[in-house]
Amino acid sequence: MININNLSKSFSTLEVLKDINLQVNSGEVVVILGPSGSGKSTLLRCINGLEELTSGTIEVSNIVVDAKKSHKERNKQIKKVRLHTGMVFQQFNLYPHKTVLENVIEALLIVKKWSKNDAEIKGETLLKRVGLIDKKDVYPSRLSGGQQQRVAIARALAMEPDILLFDEPTSALDPELVDEVLAVIKELAQDGMTMAIVTHEMTFAQEVADRIVFMSDGVIVEEGPPEEFFSQPQTDRAKKFLKKM
Amino acid sequence: MDVIWVNLPFLLKGAYYTLLITIISMFFGSIIAVIVAVARLKGNKFIRWMARAYVSIIRGTPTLVQIIIVYYGLADYGLNLQPLTAAYIALSISIGAYLSETLRGAIQSIPKGQYEAAYASGMSPYQTMRRIIFPQAIRVAIPPAGNTFIGMLKETSLVSVITVTELLRSAQLLIAQYYVYMPFYLAIALMYWIMSTGFSFVLERIEKRLSIYD
Ligand SMILES: Nc1ncnc2c1ncn2[C@@H]1O[C@H](COP(=O)(O)OP(=O)(O)OP(=O)(O)O)[C@@H](O)[C@H]1O
Ligand SMILES: [Mg+2]
C-alpha cells in the first residue's frame, strides 16, 4: 500500500528525515511514536506531498513519487496520491465558513465532481458513522473539539482513501474529549482501514496498532509488534522514551 | 431655505452622480484589488514588483493629483476622456490600490492549515483559493473595506475639479447663481452624511449576514 524507500528530507540545512525505509500493508495499522522533533509529522506530510522529498521515493497505491523527477512530474504524481490518501490534522482544520455536511462533501463536489444529491447522501452516511448526523447543518465553531475532529475524520473518509494519515489527532483536545475520537479510529481499524497514526496516547497505540514504528532524530530506530515494543524495547532510545511516558 | 427646496432636484441629481461614481469605482476597484492582491501573493518576481510599485505610487500620491493626471494630463497625448469616464478610471485605480492591501492582509490571515486540508483532499491551488481561502478572506476584509468605501464616497467630491457635476459641484454652480454659500454647503453636507450613514448601515447588515458561522 505504502512503500517508502531511502527517503530523506531537509529543511535548508536541517536534515529532518534520514534514509527512511517503511512499508505499510493493506489493512495494517501502523502507529508512529517518537519524541518531539523526531520527524513524525514530516514523514506523514511527505507521504501526501505536503512536504517535498529531498531524496528517495514514496509509493502509494502504485503511484510513485520520486525526488529525482522534475518538479512538474512530481506534482502530477502527488495530485494522484492525494486522491488515495486522507489526512486528519492535530488542529482539525475544518472549513469554518462551511457547515458540517458541506465540510464533508466539499471535495466530493469539487474534486470528484459528484452531484450534490449523491454527495449529500454519502456525507450523511459518514456523519451517522461518526455519530454527528444531528449536527450536519451546524458550523464547526459550534462544535466541541472532539466533535470537530470526528467531522474531520468523516471528511477524510468521504474521498474513500486507501489509507488514512493521522497526525496527533487528539493532542489538541481536552482530556475528556479524547476517547470519543479514539473510539472512532478504533472502529475504523476494526473495519480494516489502512492507517498510519502519529500519537502520544500509549494505551491507544498498544490497542490499535498492528505495528509500532519508533522514530528518533529523523531515523526509524525500531519497529515491531506492539506487545514486543512496549514490553521489551530493543534500543536505549526507545527505553528512555517509554520511561518518560 | 426656499432656495434649497427650489433647487432640490438639481442637488439630488448631483447626489445621484456621487453615488454612481462611488458604486462604479467600488466595483472596478474591487476587481483591480483581487487581481493585484493575487499578483502580489502568487505572481513571479516581475509581476510582484509591478503590483508593489502600483500600490506604492497610488498610496503615495494625492488622489486629486491622480484625477488631474487622468483628465488633463492624458489629454496632452490626445486621449480626451469624458469627465465622468476620467473620474471612474482615476477613482477605480485609486481605490483598487487601497483595497488590494486590505485583501492581501486578509488572505495572509487565513491559517496555513486551511490550505493543507484542501490540498490533502485533492483540491488544486486554484480550487483551494476560490472555494476555501477567498470566501474566508472576504469576510475578514469586509469591515476595513467598508471604511474604504465610505472614504471613497467622500473623496468623490474631488472630481468636481474636472467638471463632473456631482454633489459638491452642483452646490458650487448654485452658489454662483445665488451668491449665498451656507444654505447650499450645509445642504450637501447633510446629504453626504445621509449617504455615508446609509452606506454604513448596509455594510453592517452585510457583515452580520456573513458572520453567521462565528
Ligand atoms: N517547515 C519547516 N521548516 C523548518 N523546519 C521544520 C519545518 N517543519 C518541521 N521542521 C523541523 O523538523 C524537525 C521535525 O519536525 P516534525 O514536526 O516532523 O517533528 P515531530 O516528530 O512531528 O514532533 P512533534 O511530536 O513535536 O509533533 C523539527 O526539528 C522541526 O523544527
Ligand atoms: Mg508533529
Short mmCIF file of C-alpha atoms and ligand atoms in Angstrom, two decimals:
data_model
loop_
_atom_site.label_atom_id
_atom_site.label_comp_id
_atom_site.label_asym_id
_atom_site.label_seq_id
_atom_site.Cartn_x
_atom_site.Cartn_y
_atom_site.Cartn_z
CA MET A 1 0.00 0.00 0.00
CA ILE A 2 2.73 2.42 1.06
CA ASN A 3 6.33 1.80 0.20
CA ILE A 4 8.93 4.34 1.27
CA ASN A 5 12.47 3.90 0.03
CA ASN A 6 15.57 5.82 1.13
CA LEU A 7 13.52 8.90 1.93
CA SER A 8 15.47 11.91 3.16
CA LYS A 9 14.07 15.33 3.87
CA SER A 10 15.88 18.53 4.76
CA PHE A 11 14.65 21.99 5.61
CA SER A 12 17.51 24.03 4.15
CA THR A 13 20.48 22.68 6.15
CA LEU A 14 18.50 20.79 8.79
CA GLU A 15 18.14 17.11 7.91
CA VAL A 16 14.84 16.07 9.46
CA LEU A 17 14.39 12.63 7.89
CA LYS A 18 17.38 10.42 7.18
CA ASP A 19 17.17 7.47 4.84
CA ILE A 20 13.72 6.26 5.89
CA ASN A 21 12.50 2.88 4.67
CA LEU A 22 8.98 1.89 5.59
CA GLN A 23 6.18 -0.31 4.27
CA VAL A 24 2.56 -0.19 5.25
CA ASN A 25 0.49 -3.11 4.05
CA SER A 26 -3.14 -3.08 3.08
CA GLY A 27 -5.37 -3.27 6.16
CA GLU A 28 -2.49 -2.60 8.50
CA VAL A 29 -2.48 -0.02 11.29
CA VAL A 30 0.96 1.46 11.86
CA VAL A 31 1.47 3.72 14.84
CA ILE A 32 4.44 6.07 14.71
CA LEU A 33 5.94 7.02 18.05
CA GLY A 34 8.88 9.19 18.95
CA PRO A 35 9.98 12.23 20.90
CA SER A 36 9.07 15.75 19.83
CA GLY A 37 11.02 16.91 16.80
CA SER A 38 11.92 13.40 15.67
CA GLY A 39 10.25 13.93 12.27
CA LYS A 40 6.95 12.08 12.67
CA SER A 41 4.80 14.84 11.23
CA THR A 42 7.25 15.47 8.44
CA LEU A 43 7.15 11.79 7.49
CA LEU A 44 3.35 11.79 7.24
CA ARG A 45 3.40 15.05 5.31
CA CYS A 46 5.88 13.65 2.82
CA ILE A 47 3.52 10.76 2.14
CA ASN A 48 0.76 13.01 0.78
CA GLY A 49 3.04 15.65 -0.67
CA LEU A 50 2.52 18.45 1.83
CA GLU A 51 6.31 18.41 2.06
CA GLU A 52 8.62 17.84 -0.86
CA LEU A 53 11.07 14.96 -0.71
CA THR A 54 14.76 15.81 -0.75
CA SER A 55 15.69 12.35 -1.99
CA GLY A 56 14.25 8.85 -2.24
CA THR A 57 10.87 7.56 -3.40
CA ILE A 58 7.43 7.11 -1.94
CA GLU A 59 4.94 4.75 -3.49
CA VAL A 60 1.28 4.97 -2.52
CA SER A 61 -1.32 2.72 -4.15
CA ASN A 62 1.14 2.02 -7.00
CA ILE A 63 1.73 5.72 -7.67
CA VAL A 64 5.40 6.58 -7.35
CA VAL A 65 6.71 9.97 -6.28
CA ASP A 66 10.42 10.15 -6.99
CA ALA A 67 12.56 13.01 -5.68
CA LYS A 68 14.72 12.72 -8.80
CA LYS A 69 11.89 13.50 -11.22
CA SER A 70 11.13 17.04 -12.36
CA HIS A 71 9.01 19.34 -10.26
CA LYS A 72 6.17 19.12 -12.74
CA GLU A 73 6.25 15.35 -12.92
CA ARG A 74 6.26 15.03 -9.14
CA ASN A 75 3.32 17.41 -8.77
CA LYS A 76 1.33 15.33 -11.20
CA GLN A 77 2.02 12.22 -9.14
CA ILE A 78 1.31 13.96 -5.84
CA LYS A 79 -2.06 15.05 -7.13
CA LYS A 80 -2.88 11.39 -7.82
CA VAL A 81 -1.52 10.27 -4.46
CA ARG A 82 -3.83 12.71 -2.70
CA LEU A 83 -6.84 11.02 -4.24
CA HIS A 84 -5.80 7.83 -2.47
CA THR A 85 -4.90 9.28 0.92
CA GLY A 86 -6.87 11.11 3.56
CA MET A 87 -5.37 13.20 6.31
CA VAL A 88 -6.56 14.15 9.77
CA PHE A 89 -4.72 17.05 11.42
CA GLN A 90 -3.97 17.89 15.00
CA GLN A 91 -5.83 21.20 14.66
CA PHE A 92 -8.78 19.64 12.74
CA ASN A 93 -8.58 22.35 10.03
CA LEU A 94 -12.29 22.25 9.28
CA TYR A 95 -13.51 24.97 6.92
CA PRO A 96 -15.12 27.50 9.27
CA HIS A 97 -17.33 29.03 6.60
CA LYS A 98 -18.95 25.74 5.69
CA THR A 99 -21.44 23.65 7.62
CA VAL A 100 -20.51 20.22 8.92
CA LEU A 101 -22.10 18.49 5.94
CA GLU A 102 -20.55 20.95 3.49
CA ASN A 103 -17.15 20.28 5.03
CA VAL A 104 -17.56 16.56 4.47
CA ILE A 105 -18.76 16.77 0.86
CA GLU A 106 -16.70 19.72 -0.43
CA ALA A 107 -14.01 17.61 -2.08
CA LEU A 108 -16.56 15.16 -3.47
CA LEU A 109 -18.23 18.06 -5.27
CA ILE A 110 -15.11 19.95 -6.32
CA VAL A 111 -12.53 17.25 -6.90
CA LYS A 112 -14.63 14.22 -7.80
CA LYS A 113 -17.44 16.28 -9.37
CA TRP A 114 -20.18 14.26 -7.74
CA SER A 115 -23.73 15.57 -7.96
CA LYS A 116 -24.89 17.42 -4.87
CA ASN A 117 -27.52 14.81 -4.18
CA ASP A 118 -25.14 11.84 -4.30
CA ALA A 119 -22.56 13.70 -2.25
CA GLU A 120 -25.09 14.59 0.43
CA ILE A 121 -26.27 11.01 0.73
CA LYS A 122 -22.68 9.89 1.14
CA GLY A 123 -21.92 12.72 3.58
CA GLU A 124 -24.91 11.89 5.72
CA THR A 125 -23.93 8.23 5.87
CA LEU A 126 -20.47 9.20 7.08
CA LEU A 127 -21.83 11.65 9.64
CA LYS A 128 -24.00 8.85 11.01
CA ARG A 129 -20.93 6.69 11.24
CA VAL A 130 -19.11 9.24 13.42
CA GLY A 131 -22.28 9.98 15.39
CA LEU A 132 -22.82 13.55 14.24
CA ILE A 133 -25.73 13.43 11.84
CA ASP A 134 -27.77 15.75 14.08
CA LYS A 135 -25.07 18.43 13.66
CA LYS A 136 -24.97 18.36 9.88
CA ASP A 137 -26.24 21.92 9.33
CA VAL A 138 -24.20 23.48 12.11
CA TYR A 139 -20.99 25.48 11.62
CA PRO A 140 -17.78 23.99 13.09
CA SER A 141 -17.35 26.79 15.64
CA ARG A 142 -20.44 25.47 17.39
CA LEU A 143 -18.87 22.04 17.96
CA SER A 144 -16.59 20.76 20.68
CA GLY A 145 -13.05 19.83 19.69
CA GLY A 146 -13.90 16.14 19.80
CA GLN A 147 -16.87 16.66 17.52
CA GLN A 148 -14.79 18.75 15.14
CA GLN A 149 -12.20 16.03 14.90
CA ARG A 150 -14.88 13.43 14.17
CA VAL A 151 -16.16 15.65 11.36
CA ALA A 152 -12.59 15.89 10.07
CA ILE A 153 -12.40 12.09 10.05
CA ALA A 154 -15.68 11.91 8.13
CA ARG A 155 -14.31 14.47 5.69
CA ALA A 156 -11.20 12.39 5.13
CA LEU A 157 -13.27 9.23 4.66
CA ALA A 158 -15.54 10.88 2.10
CA MET A 159 -12.91 10.55 -0.62
CA GLU A 160 -12.72 6.79 0.03
CA PRO A 161 -8.96 6.83 0.55
CA ASP A 162 -6.88 3.67 0.53
CA ILE A 163 -5.05 4.93 3.56
CA LEU A 164 -5.74 7.45 6.32
CA LEU A 165 -2.95 9.51 7.87
CA PHE A 166 -3.46 10.85 11.39
CA ASP A 167 -1.11 13.43 12.87
CA GLU A 168 -1.71 13.55 16.61
CA PRO A 169 -5.50 13.58 16.21
CA THR A 170 -6.17 14.02 19.93
CA SER A 171 -3.32 16.27 21.03
CA ALA A 172 -5.36 19.46 20.75
CA LEU A 173 -8.30 18.03 22.69
CA ASP A 174 -9.37 18.43 26.28
CA PRO A 175 -8.72 15.11 28.06
CA GLU A 176 -12.39 14.26 28.41
CA LEU A 177 -12.89 14.52 24.64
CA VAL A 178 -10.04 12.23 23.63
CA ASP A 179 -11.90 8.94 23.98
CA GLU A 180 -14.74 9.75 21.59
CA VAL A 181 -12.20 10.37 18.83
CA LEU A 182 -10.10 7.32 19.65
CA ALA A 183 -13.26 5.21 19.62
CA VAL A 184 -13.97 6.27 16.04
CA ILE A 185 -10.42 5.44 14.97
CA LYS A 186 -10.59 2.03 16.66
CA GLU A 187 -13.79 1.29 14.79
CA LEU A 188 -12.07 2.14 11.53
CA ALA A 189 -9.27 -0.23 12.45
CA GLN A 190 -11.79 -2.99 13.06
CA ASP A 191 -13.32 -2.31 9.67
CA GLY A 192 -9.91 -2.98 8.11
CA MET A 193 -8.95 0.59 7.21
CA THR A 194 -5.26 1.06 6.43
CA MET A 195 -3.88 3.75 8.71
CA ALA A 196 -0.67 5.47 9.74
CA ILE A 197 -1.14 7.20 13.07
CA VAL A 198 1.16 9.54 14.96
CA THR A 199 0.06 9.74 18.57
CA HIS A 200 1.22 10.23 22.13
CA GLU A 201 -1.60 8.09 23.52
CA MET A 202 0.30 4.97 24.55
CA THR A 203 -2.62 2.82 25.67
CA PHE A 204 -4.41 3.56 22.44
CA ALA A 205 -1.27 2.81 20.45
CA GLN A 206 -0.95 -0.54 22.13
CA GLU A 207 -4.58 -1.40 21.45
CA VAL A 208 -4.93 -0.29 17.87
CA ALA A 209 -1.50 -0.87 16.32
CA ASP A 210 -0.52 -3.86 14.26
CA ARG A 211 2.98 -2.45 14.26
CA ILE A 212 4.83 0.25 16.12
CA VAL A 213 7.40 2.39 14.33
CA PHE A 214 9.66 4.27 16.70
CA MET A 215 11.46 7.33 15.38
CA SER A 216 14.18 9.44 16.88
CA ASP A 217 16.23 12.22 15.28
CA GLY A 218 14.86 11.54 11.83
CA VAL A 219 15.55 7.82 11.68
CA ILE A 220 13.41 4.77 12.32
CA VAL A 221 15.19 3.33 15.32
CA GLU A 222 13.00 0.36 15.96
CA GLU A 223 9.85 -1.30 14.68
CA GLY A 224 7.78 -4.29 15.66
CA PRO A 225 4.52 -5.57 17.07
CA PRO A 226 3.19 -3.50 20.00
CA GLU A 227 3.45 -6.34 22.53
CA GLU A 228 7.16 -6.58 21.90
CA PHE A 229 7.84 -2.88 21.62
CA PHE A 230 6.17 -1.99 24.89
CA SER A 231 7.41 -4.94 26.95
CA GLN A 232 10.93 -5.37 25.54
CA PRO A 233 12.14 -2.32 23.63
CA GLN A 234 15.42 -3.14 21.92
CA THR A 235 17.18 0.20 21.86
CA ASP A 236 18.21 2.58 24.60
CA ARG A 237 16.42 5.42 22.94
CA ALA A 238 13.12 3.53 22.92
CA LYS A 239 13.60 2.51 26.54
CA LYS A 240 14.25 6.10 27.53
CA PHE A 241 11.22 7.28 25.55
CA LEU A 242 8.88 4.74 27.17
CA LYS A 243 10.14 5.52 30.64
CA LYS A 244 9.21 9.17 30.18
CA MET A 245 5.64 8.35 29.15
CA MET B 1 -34.42 77.57 2.92
CA ASP B 2 -36.54 78.19 -0.11
CA VAL B 3 -33.52 78.25 -2.39
CA ILE B 4 -32.81 74.69 -1.30
CA TRP B 5 -36.33 73.42 -1.92
CA VAL B 6 -36.50 75.02 -5.32
CA ASN B 7 -33.16 73.53 -6.30
CA LEU B 8 -33.56 70.19 -4.58
CA PRO B 9 -33.99 68.22 -7.81
CA PHE B 10 -30.72 69.69 -9.07
CA LEU B 11 -28.91 68.77 -5.83
CA LEU B 12 -30.42 65.30 -5.84
CA LYS B 13 -29.10 64.81 -9.33
CA GLY B 14 -25.66 65.73 -8.00
CA ALA B 15 -26.10 63.23 -5.18
CA TYR B 16 -27.08 60.63 -7.74
CA TYR B 17 -23.80 61.17 -9.58
CA THR B 18 -21.86 61.00 -6.32
CA LEU B 19 -23.45 57.63 -5.58
CA LEU B 20 -22.99 56.41 -9.14
CA ILE B 21 -19.30 57.30 -9.17
CA THR B 22 -18.83 55.67 -5.78
CA ILE B 23 -20.51 52.43 -6.75
CA ILE B 24 -18.89 52.09 -10.16
CA SER B 25 -15.43 52.86 -8.77
CA MET B 26 -16.06 50.41 -5.94
CA PHE B 27 -16.96 47.73 -8.44
CA PHE B 28 -13.96 48.16 -10.73
CA GLY B 29 -11.69 48.96 -7.79
CA SER B 30 -12.64 45.62 -6.23
CA ILE B 31 -11.78 43.76 -9.42
CA ILE B 32 -8.42 45.54 -9.57
CA ALA B 33 -7.88 44.74 -5.89
CA VAL B 34 -8.41 41.00 -6.39
CA ILE B 35 -6.03 40.89 -9.34
CA VAL B 36 -3.36 42.95 -7.59
CA ALA B 37 -3.63 41.07 -4.29
CA VAL B 38 -3.24 37.73 -6.07
CA ALA B 39 -0.42 39.13 -8.18
CA ARG B 40 1.44 40.22 -5.07
CA LEU B 41 0.96 36.88 -3.35
CA LYS B 42 1.30 34.42 -6.22
CA GLY B 43 2.97 36.24 -9.09
CA ASN B 44 6.54 35.79 -10.25
CA LYS B 45 9.17 38.31 -9.29
CA PHE B 46 8.37 40.79 -12.05
CA ILE B 47 4.60 40.68 -11.51
CA ARG B 48 5.03 41.07 -7.77
CA TRP B 49 7.29 44.04 -8.35
CA MET B 50 4.77 45.67 -10.70
CA ALA B 51 1.95 45.18 -8.22
CA ARG B 52 4.02 46.65 -5.42
CA ALA B 53 5.01 49.65 -7.49
CA TYR B 54 1.36 50.31 -8.35
CA VAL B 55 0.27 50.19 -4.72
CA SER B 56 3.16 52.32 -3.58
CA ILE B 57 2.64 55.01 -6.22
CA ILE B 58 -1.11 55.29 -5.69
CA ARG B 59 -0.86 55.35 -1.93
CA GLY B 60 1.99 57.80 -2.02
CA THR B 61 0.31 60.44 -4.19
CA PRO B 62 -2.79 62.57 -3.60
CA THR B 63 -5.98 61.30 -5.18
CA LEU B 64 -6.59 64.80 -6.50
CA VAL B 65 -3.32 64.68 -8.44
CA GLN B 66 -4.24 61.26 -9.86
CA ILE B 67 -7.60 62.59 -11.05
CA ILE B 68 -6.00 65.60 -12.69
CA ILE B 69 -3.37 63.46 -14.40
CA VAL B 70 -6.01 61.15 -15.87
CA TYR B 71 -8.19 64.01 -17.11
CA TYR B 72 -5.82 66.84 -18.06
CA GLY B 73 -2.52 65.00 -18.29
CA LEU B 74 -3.64 62.31 -20.72
CA ALA B 75 -5.25 64.98 -22.89
CA ASP B 76 -1.69 66.07 -23.78
CA TYR B 77 -1.30 62.73 -25.56
CA GLY B 78 -4.55 63.14 -27.42
CA LEU B 79 -6.53 60.97 -25.00
CA ASN B 80 -9.54 63.20 -24.32
CA LEU B 81 -11.70 61.41 -21.80
CA GLN B 82 -15.19 62.46 -20.79
CA PRO B 83 -15.01 63.95 -17.27
CA LEU B 84 -17.20 61.18 -15.89
CA THR B 85 -15.10 58.47 -17.56
CA ALA B 86 -11.93 60.03 -16.21
CA ALA B 87 -13.49 60.06 -12.75
CA TYR B 88 -14.38 56.35 -12.95
CA ILE B 89 -10.89 55.45 -14.14
CA ALA B 90 -8.95 57.57 -11.65
CA LEU B 91 -11.03 56.56 -8.65
CA SER B 92 -11.10 52.84 -9.56
CA ILE B 93 -7.33 52.83 -9.86
CA SER B 94 -7.03 54.69 -6.60
CA ILE B 95 -9.39 52.58 -4.53
CA GLY B 96 -8.04 49.39 -6.11
CA ALA B 97 -4.64 50.03 -4.52
CA TYR B 98 -6.05 50.51 -1.04
CA LEU B 99 -8.42 47.57 -1.30
CA SER B 100 -5.71 45.26 -2.62
CA GLU B 101 -3.71 45.85 0.56
CA THR B 102 -6.74 45.07 2.69
CA LEU B 103 -7.41 41.92 0.72
CA ARG B 104 -3.80 40.80 0.77
CA GLY B 105 -3.72 41.13 4.54
CA ALA B 106 -6.97 39.19 4.79
CA ILE B 107 -5.68 36.37 2.59
CA GLN B 108 -2.50 36.18 4.64
CA SER B 109 -4.52 35.96 7.84
CA ILE B 110 -6.06 32.63 6.80
CA PRO B 111 -4.21 29.83 8.63
CA LYS B 112 -1.90 27.52 6.71
CA GLY B 113 -3.96 24.55 7.90
CA GLN B 114 -6.82 25.62 5.64
CA TYR B 115 -4.63 25.26 2.55
CA GLU B 116 -3.26 21.95 3.79
CA ALA B 117 -6.69 20.48 4.46
CA ALA B 118 -7.82 21.48 0.97
CA TYR B 119 -4.67 20.22 -0.75
CA ALA B 120 -4.79 16.97 1.21
CA SER B 121 -8.32 16.37 -0.07
CA GLY B 122 -7.10 16.70 -3.66
CA MET B 123 -8.06 20.30 -4.45
CA SER B 124 -5.85 22.26 -6.84
CA PRO B 125 -4.31 25.56 -5.73
CA TYR B 126 -6.94 27.42 -7.78
CA GLN B 127 -9.84 25.45 -6.28
CA THR B 128 -8.39 25.98 -2.81
CA MET B 129 -8.12 29.70 -3.36
CA ARG B 130 -11.57 30.02 -4.83
CA ARG B 131 -13.56 27.75 -2.53
CA ILE B 132 -11.69 27.83 0.77
CA ILE B 133 -9.37 30.82 1.13
CA PHE B 134 -11.18 33.60 -0.70
CA PRO B 135 -14.58 33.22 0.96
CA GLN B 136 -12.88 33.41 4.34
CA ALA B 137 -10.62 36.30 3.34
CA ILE B 138 -13.57 38.33 2.04
CA ARG B 139 -15.22 38.11 5.44
CA VAL B 140 -12.05 39.34 7.09
CA ALA B 141 -11.70 42.14 4.53
CA ILE B 142 -15.23 43.47 4.59
CA PRO B 143 -15.11 45.69 7.69
CA PRO B 144 -11.92 47.55 6.65
CA ALA B 145 -13.08 47.62 3.02
CA GLY B 146 -16.32 49.17 4.20
CA ASN B 147 -14.40 52.02 5.72
CA THR B 148 -12.52 52.46 2.45
CA PHE B 149 -15.83 52.62 0.57
CA ILE B 150 -17.20 55.28 2.88
CA GLY B 151 -13.96 57.23 2.49
CA MET B 152 -14.44 56.84 -1.25
CA LEU B 153 -17.93 58.32 -1.11
CA LYS B 154 -16.42 61.46 0.38
CA GLU B 155 -13.44 61.51 -1.98
CA THR B 156 -15.76 61.67 -4.99
CA SER B 157 -16.08 65.37 -4.19
CA LEU B 158 -12.58 65.72 -5.65
CA VAL B 159 -13.82 65.04 -9.17
CA SER B 160 -15.66 68.36 -9.08
CA VAL B 161 -12.35 69.85 -10.26
CA ILE B 162 -12.66 68.06 -13.58
CA THR B 163 -16.17 69.45 -14.04
CA VAL B 164 -18.12 66.37 -13.10
CA THR B 165 -21.38 67.73 -11.71
CA GLU B 166 -21.52 65.57 -8.62
CA LEU B 167 -22.86 66.85 -5.34
CA LEU B 168 -20.16 69.39 -4.48
CA ARG B 169 -20.10 70.93 -7.93
CA SER B 170 -23.89 71.09 -8.00
CA ALA B 171 -23.70 73.27 -4.92
CA GLN B 172 -20.93 75.39 -6.41
CA LEU B 173 -22.98 76.01 -9.53
CA LEU B 174 -25.96 77.08 -7.46
CA ILE B 175 -23.77 79.34 -5.34
CA ALA B 176 -22.50 81.05 -8.47
CA GLN B 177 -26.10 81.74 -9.35
CA TYR B 178 -27.48 82.90 -5.97
CA TYR B 179 -24.40 84.38 -4.25
CA VAL B 180 -25.13 82.63 -0.92
CA TYR B 181 -22.90 79.91 0.43
CA MET B 182 -24.12 78.49 3.68
CA PRO B 183 -27.51 77.00 2.78
CA PHE B 184 -26.08 75.07 -0.15
CA TYR B 185 -22.98 73.83 1.62
CA LEU B 186 -25.00 72.80 4.66
CA ALA B 187 -27.48 71.04 2.45
CA ILE B 188 -24.84 68.99 0.67
CA ALA B 189 -23.02 68.26 3.92
CA LEU B 190 -26.27 66.81 5.21
CA MET B 191 -26.70 64.80 2.03
CA TYR B 192 -23.17 63.39 2.26
CA TRP B 193 -23.83 62.48 5.85
CA ILE B 194 -27.08 60.70 5.00
CA MET B 195 -25.39 58.73 2.23
CA SER B 196 -22.43 57.74 4.43
CA THR B 197 -24.73 56.61 7.20
CA GLY B 198 -26.83 54.67 4.73
CA PHE B 199 -23.67 53.01 3.45
CA SER B 200 -22.56 52.10 6.95
CA PHE B 201 -25.95 50.62 7.63
CA VAL B 202 -25.87 48.43 4.53
CA LEU B 203 -22.33 47.32 5.34
CA GLU B 204 -23.27 46.38 8.86
CA ARG B 205 -26.09 44.26 7.53
CA ILE B 206 -23.73 42.50 5.15
CA GLU B 207 -21.21 41.91 7.93
CA LYS B 208 -23.92 40.39 10.10
CA ARG B 209 -25.07 38.08 7.36
CA LEU B 210 -21.53 36.91 6.65
CA SER B 211 -20.69 36.26 10.27
CA ILE B 212 -23.23 33.52 10.84
CA TYR B 213 -20.50 30.93 11.16
CA ASP B 214 -18.64 32.51 14.09
N1 LIG C 1 8.59 23.89 7.67
C1 LIG C 1 9.68 23.66 8.42
N2 LIG C 1 10.78 24.42 8.30
C2 LIG C 1 11.89 24.19 9.03
N3 LIG C 1 12.00 23.22 9.93
C3 LIG C 1 10.94 22.42 10.13
C4 LIG C 1 9.74 22.59 9.39
N4 LIG C 1 8.85 21.66 9.79
C5 LIG C 1 9.48 20.93 10.73
N5 LIG C 1 10.75 21.37 10.93
C6 LIG C 1 11.72 20.80 11.88
O1 LIG C 1 11.85 19.44 11.58
C7 LIG C 1 12.01 18.67 12.77
C8 LIG C 1 10.98 17.58 12.80
O2 LIG C 1 9.70 18.17 12.92
P1 LIG C 1 8.38 17.33 12.99
O3 LIG C 1 7.27 18.31 13.10
O4 LIG C 1 8.31 16.38 11.87
O5 LIG C 1 8.57 16.55 14.36
P2 LIG C 1 7.51 15.66 15.14
O6 LIG C 1 8.15 14.36 15.37
O7 LIG C 1 6.21 15.67 14.44
O8 LIG C 1 7.41 16.45 16.52
P3 LIG C 1 6.12 16.69 17.47
O9 LIG C 1 5.95 15.46 18.28
O10 LIG C 1 6.52 17.86 18.30
O11 LIG C 1 4.96 16.98 16.59
C9 LIG C 1 11.94 19.65 13.92
O12 LIG C 1 13.24 19.96 14.31
C10 LIG C 1 11.26 20.86 13.32
O13 LIG C 1 11.71 22.02 13.96
MG MG C 2 4.30 16.52 14.85
#
